[in-house]
């Protein structure tokens, strides 16, 4: 192989690496967006669990109070 062959091979590998790195950057961006979505969903689930716990305690108390008043 002469110098020109090495240069063309190097140029092809360089282009392939650029494509790989750009693909990786896009994937990392998508993963970052997904991780943010997962975090928001976990917060929403925790909120619903808190509201469920509050409802579990207060509804029987309210129903009991109404039944005693009747």
PDB file of C-alpha atoms in Angstrom:
ATOM      1  CA  UNK A   1       0.000   0.000   0.000  1.00  0.00           C
ATOM      2  CA  UNK A   2       1.272   3.434  -0.816  1.00  0.00           C
ATOM      3  CA  UNK A   3       0.556   6.739   0.905  1.00  0.00           C
ATOM      4  CA  UNK A   4      -2.535   7.485  -1.185  1.00  0.00           C
ATOM      5  CA  UNK A   5      -4.143   4.187  -0.153  1.00  0.00           C
ATOM      6  CA  UNK A   6      -3.441   4.954   3.494  1.00  0.00           C
ATOM      7  CA  UNK A   7      -4.952   8.428   3.123  1.00  0.00           C
ATOM      8  CA  UNK A   8      -8.158   7.137   1.522  1.00  0.00           C
ATOM      9  CA  UNK A   9      -8.464   4.411   4.159  1.00  0.00           C
ATOM     10  CA  UNK A  10      -7.873   6.977   6.897  1.00  0.00           C
ATOM     11  CA  UNK A  11     -10.457   9.327   5.365  1.00  0.00           C
ATOM     12  CA  UNK A  12     -13.069   6.538   5.206  1.00  0.00           C
ATOM     13  CA  UNK A  13     -12.427   5.562   8.818  1.00  0.00           C
ATOM     14  CA  UNK A  14     -12.605   9.197   9.844  1.00  0.00           C
ATOM     15  CA  UNK A  15     -16.013   9.576   8.178  1.00  0.00           C
ATOM     16  CA  UNK A  16     -17.254   6.376   9.806  1.00  0.00           C
ATOM     17  CA  UNK A  17     -16.126   7.633  13.221  1.00  0.00           C
ATOM     18  CA  UNK A  18     -17.914  10.940  12.654  1.00  0.00           C
ATOM     19  CA  UNK A  19     -21.099   9.062  11.787  1.00  0.00           C
ATOM     20  CA  UNK A  20     -20.763   6.833  14.841  1.00  0.00           C
ATOM     21  CA  UNK A  21     -20.187   9.790  17.172  1.00  0.00           C
ATOM     22  CA  UNK A  22     -23.101  11.750  15.731  1.00  0.00           C
ATOM     23  CA  UNK A  23     -25.337   8.708  16.179  1.00  0.00           C
ATOM     24  CA  UNK A  24     -24.140   8.314  19.766  1.00  0.00           C
ATOM     25  CA  UNK A  25     -24.833  11.978  20.473  1.00  0.00           C
ATOM     26  CA  UNK A  26     -28.388  11.647  19.144  1.00  0.00           C
ATOM     27  CA  UNK A  27     -28.924   8.513  21.244  1.00  0.00           C
ATOM     28  CA  UNK A  28     -27.603  10.233  24.371  1.00  0.00           C
ATOM     29  CA  UNK A  29     -29.946  13.174  23.786  1.00  0.00           C
ATOM     30  CA  UNK A  30     -32.923  10.841  23.403  1.00  0.00           C
ATOM     31  CA  UNK A  31     -31.944   8.941  26.553  1.00  0.00           C
ATOM     32  CA  UNK A  32     -31.633  12.193  28.477  1.00  0.00           C
ATOM     33  CA  UNK A  33     -35.150  13.169  27.372  1.00  0.00           C
ATOM     34  CA  UNK A  34     -36.479   9.737  28.352  1.00  0.00           C
ATOM     35  CA  UNK A  35     -34.807   9.906  31.749  1.00  0.00           C
ATOM     36  CA  UNK A  36     -36.492  13.254  32.360  1.00  0.00           C
ATOM     37  CA  UNK A  37     -39.843  11.732  31.417  1.00  0.00           C
ATOM     38  CA  UNK A  38     -39.287   8.796  33.756  1.00  0.00           C
ATOM     39  CA  UNK A  39     -38.448  11.178  36.584  1.00  0.00           C
ATOM     40  CA  UNK A  40     -41.650  13.152  36.018  1.00  0.00           C
ATOM     41  CA  UNK A  41     -43.688   9.937  35.925  1.00  0.00           C
ATOM     42  CA  UNK A  42     -42.164   8.765  39.193  1.00  0.00           C
ATOM     43  CA  UNK A  43     -43.086  12.084  40.817  1.00  0.00           C
ATOM     44  CA  UNK A  44     -46.646  11.790  39.516  1.00  0.00           C
ATOM     45  CA  UNK A  45     -46.919   8.236  40.838  1.00  0.00           C
ATOM     46  CA  UNK A  46     -45.672   9.368  44.257  1.00  0.00           C
ATOM     47  CA  UNK A  47     -48.258  12.169  44.286  1.00  0.00           C
ATOM     48  CA  UNK A  48     -51.040   9.722  43.476  1.00  0.00           C
ATOM     49  CA  UNK A  49     -49.864   7.401  46.251  1.00  0.00           C
ATOM     50  CA  UNK A  50     -49.944  10.272  48.747  1.00  0.00           C
ATOM     51  CA  UNK A  51     -53.450  11.298  47.650  1.00  0.00           C
ATOM     52  CA  UNK A  52     -54.558   7.684  47.861  1.00  0.00           C
ATOM     53  CA  UNK A  53     -53.212   7.403  51.395  1.00  0.00           C
ATOM     54  CA  UNK A  54     -54.955  10.600  52.428  1.00  0.00           C
ATOM     55  CA  UNK A  55     -58.221   9.428  50.873  1.00  0.00           C
ATOM     56  CA  UNK A  56     -57.901   6.050  52.562  1.00  0.00           C
ATOM     57  CA  UNK A  57     -57.851   7.754  55.949  1.00  0.00           C
ATOM     58  CA  UNK A  58     -60.257  10.663  55.436  1.00  0.00           C
ATOM     59  CA  UNK A  59     -63.121   9.037  53.526  1.00  0.00           C
ATOM     60  CA  UNK A  60     -63.996   6.520  56.258  1.00  0.00           C
ATOM     61  CA  UNK A  61     -63.848   9.304  58.840  1.00  0.00           C
ATOM     62  CA  UNK A  62     -66.170  11.495  56.752  1.00  0.00           C
ATOM     63  CA  UNK A  63     -68.607   8.639  56.094  1.00  0.00           C
ATOM     64  CA  UNK A  64     -68.601   7.685  59.786  1.00  0.00           C
ATOM     65  CA  UNK A  65     -69.260  11.297  60.799  1.00  0.00           C
ATOM     66  CA  UNK A  66     -72.149  11.624  58.338  1.00  0.00           C
ATOM     67  CA  UNK A  67     -73.661   8.324  59.497  1.00  0.00           C
ATOM     68  CA  UNK A  68     -73.521   9.448  63.159  1.00  0.00           C
ATOM     69  CA  UNK A  69     -75.253  12.707  62.321  1.00  0.00           C
ATOM     70  CA  UNK A  70     -78.172  10.942  60.662  1.00  0.00           C
TER      71      UNK A  70
END
